[in-house]
PDB file of C-alpha atoms in Angstrom:
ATOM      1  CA  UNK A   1       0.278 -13.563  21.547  1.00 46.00           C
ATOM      2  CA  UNK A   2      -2.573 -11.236  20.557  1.00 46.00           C
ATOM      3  CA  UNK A   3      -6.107 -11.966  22.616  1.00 45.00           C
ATOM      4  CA  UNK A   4      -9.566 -11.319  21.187  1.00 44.00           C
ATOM      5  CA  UNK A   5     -11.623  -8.108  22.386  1.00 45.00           C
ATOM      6  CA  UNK A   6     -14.047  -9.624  24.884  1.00 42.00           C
ATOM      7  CA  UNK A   7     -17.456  -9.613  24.011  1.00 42.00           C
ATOM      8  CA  UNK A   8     -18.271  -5.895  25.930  1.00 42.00           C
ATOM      9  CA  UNK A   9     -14.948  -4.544  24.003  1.00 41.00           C
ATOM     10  CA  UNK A  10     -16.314  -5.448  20.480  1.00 43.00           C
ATOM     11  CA  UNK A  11     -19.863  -4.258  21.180  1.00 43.00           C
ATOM     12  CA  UNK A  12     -18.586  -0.864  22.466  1.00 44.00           C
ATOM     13  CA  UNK A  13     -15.924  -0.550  19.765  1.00 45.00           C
ATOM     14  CA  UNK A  14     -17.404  -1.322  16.732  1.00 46.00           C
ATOM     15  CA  UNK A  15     -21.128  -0.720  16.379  1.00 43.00           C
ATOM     16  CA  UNK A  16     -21.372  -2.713  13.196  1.00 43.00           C
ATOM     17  CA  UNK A  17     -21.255  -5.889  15.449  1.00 46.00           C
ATOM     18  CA  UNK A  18     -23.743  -4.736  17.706  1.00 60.00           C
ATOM     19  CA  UNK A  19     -26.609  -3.701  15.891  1.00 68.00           C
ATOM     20  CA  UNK A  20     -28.239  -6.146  13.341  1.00 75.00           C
ATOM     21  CA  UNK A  21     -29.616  -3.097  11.628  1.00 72.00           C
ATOM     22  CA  UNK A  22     -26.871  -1.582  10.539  1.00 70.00           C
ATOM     23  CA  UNK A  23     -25.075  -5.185   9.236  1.00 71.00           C
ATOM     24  CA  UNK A  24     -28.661  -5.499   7.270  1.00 74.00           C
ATOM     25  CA  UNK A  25     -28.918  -1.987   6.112  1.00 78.00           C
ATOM     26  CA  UNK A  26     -25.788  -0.053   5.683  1.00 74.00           C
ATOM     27  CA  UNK A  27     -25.186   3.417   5.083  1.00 77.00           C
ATOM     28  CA  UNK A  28     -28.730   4.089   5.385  1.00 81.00           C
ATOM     29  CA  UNK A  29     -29.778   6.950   8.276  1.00 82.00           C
ATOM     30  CA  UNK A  30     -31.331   5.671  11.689  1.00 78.00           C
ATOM     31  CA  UNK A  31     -34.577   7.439  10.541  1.00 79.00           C
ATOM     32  CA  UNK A  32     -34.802   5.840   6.467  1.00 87.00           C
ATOM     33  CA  UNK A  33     -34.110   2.643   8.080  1.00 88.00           C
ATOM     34  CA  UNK A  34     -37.600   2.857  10.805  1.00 90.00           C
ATOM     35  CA  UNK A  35     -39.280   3.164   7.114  1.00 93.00           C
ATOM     36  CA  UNK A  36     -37.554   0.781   5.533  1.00 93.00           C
ATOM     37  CA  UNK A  37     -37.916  -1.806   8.315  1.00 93.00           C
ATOM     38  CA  UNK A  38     -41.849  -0.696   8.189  1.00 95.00           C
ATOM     39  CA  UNK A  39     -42.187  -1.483   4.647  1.00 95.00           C
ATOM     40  CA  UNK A  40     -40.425  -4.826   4.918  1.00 95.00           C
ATOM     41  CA  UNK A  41     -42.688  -6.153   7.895  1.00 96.00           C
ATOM     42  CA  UNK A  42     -45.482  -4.951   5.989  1.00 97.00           C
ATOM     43  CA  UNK A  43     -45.150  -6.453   3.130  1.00 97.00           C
ATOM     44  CA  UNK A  44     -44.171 -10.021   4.547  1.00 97.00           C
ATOM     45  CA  UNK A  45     -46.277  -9.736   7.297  1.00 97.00           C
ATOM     46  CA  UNK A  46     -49.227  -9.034   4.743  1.00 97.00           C
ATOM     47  CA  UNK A  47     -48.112 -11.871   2.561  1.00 97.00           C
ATOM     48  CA  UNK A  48     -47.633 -14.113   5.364  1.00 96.00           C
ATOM     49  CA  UNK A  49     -51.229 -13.299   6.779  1.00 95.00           C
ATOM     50  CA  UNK A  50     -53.003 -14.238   3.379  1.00 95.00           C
ATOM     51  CA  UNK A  51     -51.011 -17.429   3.343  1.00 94.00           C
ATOM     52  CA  UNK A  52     -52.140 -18.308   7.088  1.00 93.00           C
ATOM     53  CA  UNK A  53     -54.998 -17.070   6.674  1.00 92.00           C
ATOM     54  CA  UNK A  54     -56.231 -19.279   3.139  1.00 93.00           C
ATOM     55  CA  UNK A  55     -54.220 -22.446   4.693  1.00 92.00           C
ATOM     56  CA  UNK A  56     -57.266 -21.958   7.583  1.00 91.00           C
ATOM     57  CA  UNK A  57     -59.576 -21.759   4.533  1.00 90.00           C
ATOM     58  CA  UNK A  58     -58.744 -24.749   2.786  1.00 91.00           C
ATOM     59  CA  UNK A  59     -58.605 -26.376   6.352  1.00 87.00           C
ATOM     60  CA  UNK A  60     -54.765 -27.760   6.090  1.00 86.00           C
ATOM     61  CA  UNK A  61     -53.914 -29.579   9.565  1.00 76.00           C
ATOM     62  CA  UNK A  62     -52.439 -27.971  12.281  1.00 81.00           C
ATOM     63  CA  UNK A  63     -54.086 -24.365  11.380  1.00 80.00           C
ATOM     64  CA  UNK A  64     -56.869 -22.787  12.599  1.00 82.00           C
ATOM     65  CA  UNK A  65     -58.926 -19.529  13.968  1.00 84.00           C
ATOM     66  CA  UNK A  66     -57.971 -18.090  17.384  1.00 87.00           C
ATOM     67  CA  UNK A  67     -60.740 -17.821  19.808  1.00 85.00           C
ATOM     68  CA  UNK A  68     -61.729 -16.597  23.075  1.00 90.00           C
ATOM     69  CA  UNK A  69     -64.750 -17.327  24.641  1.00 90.00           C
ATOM     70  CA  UNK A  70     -66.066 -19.272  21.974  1.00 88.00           C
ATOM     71  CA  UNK A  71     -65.736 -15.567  19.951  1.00 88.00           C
ATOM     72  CA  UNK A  72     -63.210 -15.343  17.053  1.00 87.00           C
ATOM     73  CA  UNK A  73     -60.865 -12.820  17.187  1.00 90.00           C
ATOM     74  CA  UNK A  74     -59.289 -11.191  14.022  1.00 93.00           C
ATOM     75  CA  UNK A  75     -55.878 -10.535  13.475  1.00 93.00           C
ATOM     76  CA  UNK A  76     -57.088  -6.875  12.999  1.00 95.00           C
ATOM     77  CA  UNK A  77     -57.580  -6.922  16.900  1.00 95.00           C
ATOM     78  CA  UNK A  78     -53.656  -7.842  17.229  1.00 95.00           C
ATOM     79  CA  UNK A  79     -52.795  -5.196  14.970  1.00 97.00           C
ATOM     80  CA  UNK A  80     -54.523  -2.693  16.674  1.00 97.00           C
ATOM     81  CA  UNK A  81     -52.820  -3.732  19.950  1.00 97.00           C
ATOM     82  CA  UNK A  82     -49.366  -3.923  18.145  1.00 97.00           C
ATOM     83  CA  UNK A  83     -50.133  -0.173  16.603  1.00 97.00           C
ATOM     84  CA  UNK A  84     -51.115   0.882  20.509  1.00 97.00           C
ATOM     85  CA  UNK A  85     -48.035  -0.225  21.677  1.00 96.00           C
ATOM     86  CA  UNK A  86     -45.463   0.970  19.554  1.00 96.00           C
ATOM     87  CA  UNK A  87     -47.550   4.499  19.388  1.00 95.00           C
ATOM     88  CA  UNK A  88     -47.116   4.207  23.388  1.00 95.00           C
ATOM     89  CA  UNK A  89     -43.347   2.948  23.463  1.00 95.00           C
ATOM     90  CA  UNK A  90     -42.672   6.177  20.230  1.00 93.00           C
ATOM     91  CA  UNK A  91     -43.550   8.875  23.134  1.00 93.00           C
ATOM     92  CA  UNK A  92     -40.841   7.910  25.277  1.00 91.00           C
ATOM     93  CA  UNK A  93     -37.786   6.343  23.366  1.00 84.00           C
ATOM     94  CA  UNK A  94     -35.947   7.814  20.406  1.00 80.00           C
ATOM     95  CA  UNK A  95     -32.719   5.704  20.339  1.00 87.00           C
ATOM     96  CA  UNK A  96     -32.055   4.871  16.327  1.00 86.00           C
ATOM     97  CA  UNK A  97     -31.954   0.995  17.479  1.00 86.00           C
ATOM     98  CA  UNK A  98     -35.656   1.414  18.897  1.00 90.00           C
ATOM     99  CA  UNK A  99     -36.503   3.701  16.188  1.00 90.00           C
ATOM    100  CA  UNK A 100     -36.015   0.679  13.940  1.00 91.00           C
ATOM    101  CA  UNK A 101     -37.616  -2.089  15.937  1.00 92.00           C
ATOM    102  CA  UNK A 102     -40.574   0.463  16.300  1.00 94.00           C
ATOM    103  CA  UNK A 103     -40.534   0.587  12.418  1.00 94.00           C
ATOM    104  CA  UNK A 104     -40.703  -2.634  11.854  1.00 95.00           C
ATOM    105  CA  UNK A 105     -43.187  -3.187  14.383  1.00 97.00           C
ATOM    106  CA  UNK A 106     -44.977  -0.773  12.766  1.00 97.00           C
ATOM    107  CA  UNK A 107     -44.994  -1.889   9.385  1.00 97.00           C
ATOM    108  CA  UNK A 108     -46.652  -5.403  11.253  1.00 97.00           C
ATOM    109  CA  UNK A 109     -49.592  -4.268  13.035  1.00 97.00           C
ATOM    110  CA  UNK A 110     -50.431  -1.694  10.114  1.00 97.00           C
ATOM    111  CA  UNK A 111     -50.728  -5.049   7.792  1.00 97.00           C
ATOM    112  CA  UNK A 112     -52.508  -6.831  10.289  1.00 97.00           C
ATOM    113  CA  UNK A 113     -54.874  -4.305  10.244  1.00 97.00           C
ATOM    114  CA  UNK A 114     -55.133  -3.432   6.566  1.00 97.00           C
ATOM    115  CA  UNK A 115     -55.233  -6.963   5.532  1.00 96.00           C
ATOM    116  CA  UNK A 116     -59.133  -6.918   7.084  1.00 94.00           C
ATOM    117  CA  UNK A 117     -59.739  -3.847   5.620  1.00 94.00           C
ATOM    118  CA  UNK A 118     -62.774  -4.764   4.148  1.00 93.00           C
ATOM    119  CA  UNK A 119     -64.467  -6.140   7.047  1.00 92.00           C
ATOM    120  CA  UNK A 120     -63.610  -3.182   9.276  1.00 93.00           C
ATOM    121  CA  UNK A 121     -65.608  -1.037   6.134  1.00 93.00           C
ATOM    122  CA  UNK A 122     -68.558  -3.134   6.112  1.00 91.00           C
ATOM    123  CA  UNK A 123     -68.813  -3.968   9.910  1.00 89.00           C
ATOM    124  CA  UNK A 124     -68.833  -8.002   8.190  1.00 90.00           C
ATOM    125  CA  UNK A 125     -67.022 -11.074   7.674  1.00 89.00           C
ATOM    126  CA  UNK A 126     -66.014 -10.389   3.830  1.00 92.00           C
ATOM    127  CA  UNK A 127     -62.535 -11.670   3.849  1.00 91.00           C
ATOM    128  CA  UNK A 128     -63.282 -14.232   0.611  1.00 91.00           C
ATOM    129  CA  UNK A 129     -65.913 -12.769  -0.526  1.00 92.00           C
ATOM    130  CA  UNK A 130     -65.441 -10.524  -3.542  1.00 91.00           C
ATOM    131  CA  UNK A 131     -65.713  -7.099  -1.086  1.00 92.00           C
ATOM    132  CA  UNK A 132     -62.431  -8.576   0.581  1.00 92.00           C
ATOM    133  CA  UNK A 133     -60.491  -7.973  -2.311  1.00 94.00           C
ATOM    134  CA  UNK A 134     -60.954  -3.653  -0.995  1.00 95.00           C
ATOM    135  CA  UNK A 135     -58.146  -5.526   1.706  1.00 95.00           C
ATOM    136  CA  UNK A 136     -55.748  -6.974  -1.134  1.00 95.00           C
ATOM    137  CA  UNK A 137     -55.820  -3.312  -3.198  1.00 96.00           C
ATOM    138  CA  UNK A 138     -55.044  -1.527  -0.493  1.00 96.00           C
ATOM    139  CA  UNK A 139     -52.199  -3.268   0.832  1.00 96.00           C
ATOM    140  CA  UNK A 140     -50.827  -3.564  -2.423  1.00 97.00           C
ATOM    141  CA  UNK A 141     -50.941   0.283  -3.166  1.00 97.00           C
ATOM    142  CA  UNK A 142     -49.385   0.701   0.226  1.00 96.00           C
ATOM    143  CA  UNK A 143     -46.129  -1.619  -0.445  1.00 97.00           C
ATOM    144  CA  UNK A 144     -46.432  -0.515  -4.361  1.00 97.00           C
ATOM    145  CA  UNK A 145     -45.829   3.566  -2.941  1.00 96.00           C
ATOM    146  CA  UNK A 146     -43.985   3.073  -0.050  1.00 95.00           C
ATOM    147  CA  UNK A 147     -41.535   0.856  -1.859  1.00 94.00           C
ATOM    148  CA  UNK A 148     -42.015   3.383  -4.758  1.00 94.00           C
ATOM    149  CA  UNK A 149     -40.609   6.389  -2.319  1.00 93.00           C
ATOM    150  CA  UNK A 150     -37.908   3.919  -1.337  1.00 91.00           C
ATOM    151  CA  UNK A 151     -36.919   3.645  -4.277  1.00 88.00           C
ATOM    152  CA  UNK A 152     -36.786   7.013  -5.971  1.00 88.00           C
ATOM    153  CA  UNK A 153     -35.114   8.732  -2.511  1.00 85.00           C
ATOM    154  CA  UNK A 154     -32.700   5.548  -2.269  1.00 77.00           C
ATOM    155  CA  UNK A 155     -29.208   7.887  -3.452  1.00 64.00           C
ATOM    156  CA  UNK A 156     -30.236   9.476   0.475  1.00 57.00           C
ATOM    157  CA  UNK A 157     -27.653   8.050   2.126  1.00 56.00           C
ATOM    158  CA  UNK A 158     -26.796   8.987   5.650  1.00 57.00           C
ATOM    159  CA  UNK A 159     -24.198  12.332   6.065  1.00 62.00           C
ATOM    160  CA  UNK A 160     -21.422  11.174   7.663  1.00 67.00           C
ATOM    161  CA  UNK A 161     -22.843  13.251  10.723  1.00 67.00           C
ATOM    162  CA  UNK A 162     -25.253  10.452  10.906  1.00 65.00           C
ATOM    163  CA  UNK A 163     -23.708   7.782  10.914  1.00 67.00           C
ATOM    164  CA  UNK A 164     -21.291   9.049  14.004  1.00 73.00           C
ATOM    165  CA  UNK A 165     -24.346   9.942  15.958  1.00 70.00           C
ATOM    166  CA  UNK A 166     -25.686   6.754  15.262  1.00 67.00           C
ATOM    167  CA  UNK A 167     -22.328   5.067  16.872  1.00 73.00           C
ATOM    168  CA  UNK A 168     -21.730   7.446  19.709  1.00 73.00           C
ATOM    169  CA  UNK A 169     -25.184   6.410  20.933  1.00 68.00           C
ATOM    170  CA  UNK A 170     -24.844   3.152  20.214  1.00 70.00           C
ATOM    171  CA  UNK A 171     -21.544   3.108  22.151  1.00 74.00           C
ATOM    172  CA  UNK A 172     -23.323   5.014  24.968  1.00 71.00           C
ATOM    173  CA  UNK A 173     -26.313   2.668  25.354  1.00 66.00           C
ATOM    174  CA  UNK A 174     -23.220  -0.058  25.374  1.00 69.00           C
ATOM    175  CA  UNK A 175     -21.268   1.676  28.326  1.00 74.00           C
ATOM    176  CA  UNK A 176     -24.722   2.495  30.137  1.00 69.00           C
ATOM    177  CA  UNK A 177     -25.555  -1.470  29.995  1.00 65.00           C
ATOM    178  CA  UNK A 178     -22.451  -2.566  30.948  1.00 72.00           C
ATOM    179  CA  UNK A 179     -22.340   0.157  34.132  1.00 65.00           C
ATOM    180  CA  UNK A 180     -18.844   2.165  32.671  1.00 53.00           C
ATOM    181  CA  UNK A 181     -21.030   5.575  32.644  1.00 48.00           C
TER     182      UNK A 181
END
């Protein structure tokens, strides 16, 4: 009778189990897929925003503006934070598994933060107003080149080199966890 690897034994063996990035995008290097992970939380992160953010306009139930002190606070201000944090968290770690939450984090806080574009430009509250729509073309160019460069360099795959790197260190982060170092 032939018994299943125990949970430790599968994540240390076979790194395809234990990181979500490389089931989602495989064959791609650790350092494409920060960018790629960027672009995606961009994008649906931007996307998401406007749709929050007009649901709050059209006041649908259940939605509304955070606030603090009576003072409302714009999602540019999380973005920022976001942007401080994963410039702070870069300096130190360099693992391809936080290489690719930190590009995906990324790819959020920079949309938080373009999506209010405009108002950051004209120090005022222009989100509807036709000087918002600065916001919308920007964002737009950004996911329109970025995916663009995506596209066109997408034959890049990772060397083979790459890919065993990427698995050594994922099996070393594994042993390191589970105290076998």
């Amino acid at each position: 009778m032939t018994s299943s690897p125990s949970r430790g034994a599968t994540r240390a063996g076979n790194s395809k189990k234990f990181s979500p990035w490389l089931r989602l995008l495989p064959g791609i290097s650790p350092k494409r897929r920060s960018y790629v992970l960027a672009w995606y939380g961009f994008t649906l992160t931007f996307v998401g925003m406007r749709l929050l953010t007009w649901l709050i306009h059209i006041d649908v139930g259940g939605f509304g503006d955070v606030s603090a002190g009576g003072v409302h606070l714009h999602h540019y201000v999380w973005g920022i934070l976001l942007l401080m944090a994963v410039g702070a968290t870069a300096l130190s770690e360099s693992s391809p598994r936080a290489r690719a939450w930190l590009g995906l984090a990324y790819g959020i806080g920079m949309a938080l933060v373009i999506d209010e574009a405009a108002l950051l430009i004209s120090l005022e509250d222009v989100y509807w107003d036709s000087e918002g729509g600065l916001s919308i073309a920007v964002a737009i160019t950004v996911i329109a080149v970025v995916g663009t460069v995506l596209a066109v360099t997408r034959g890049r795959r990772a060397s083979r080199a790459d890919e065993e790197a990427d698995r050594a260190r994922t099996e070393d982060a594994a042993r390191s966890r589970s105290g076998d170092a």
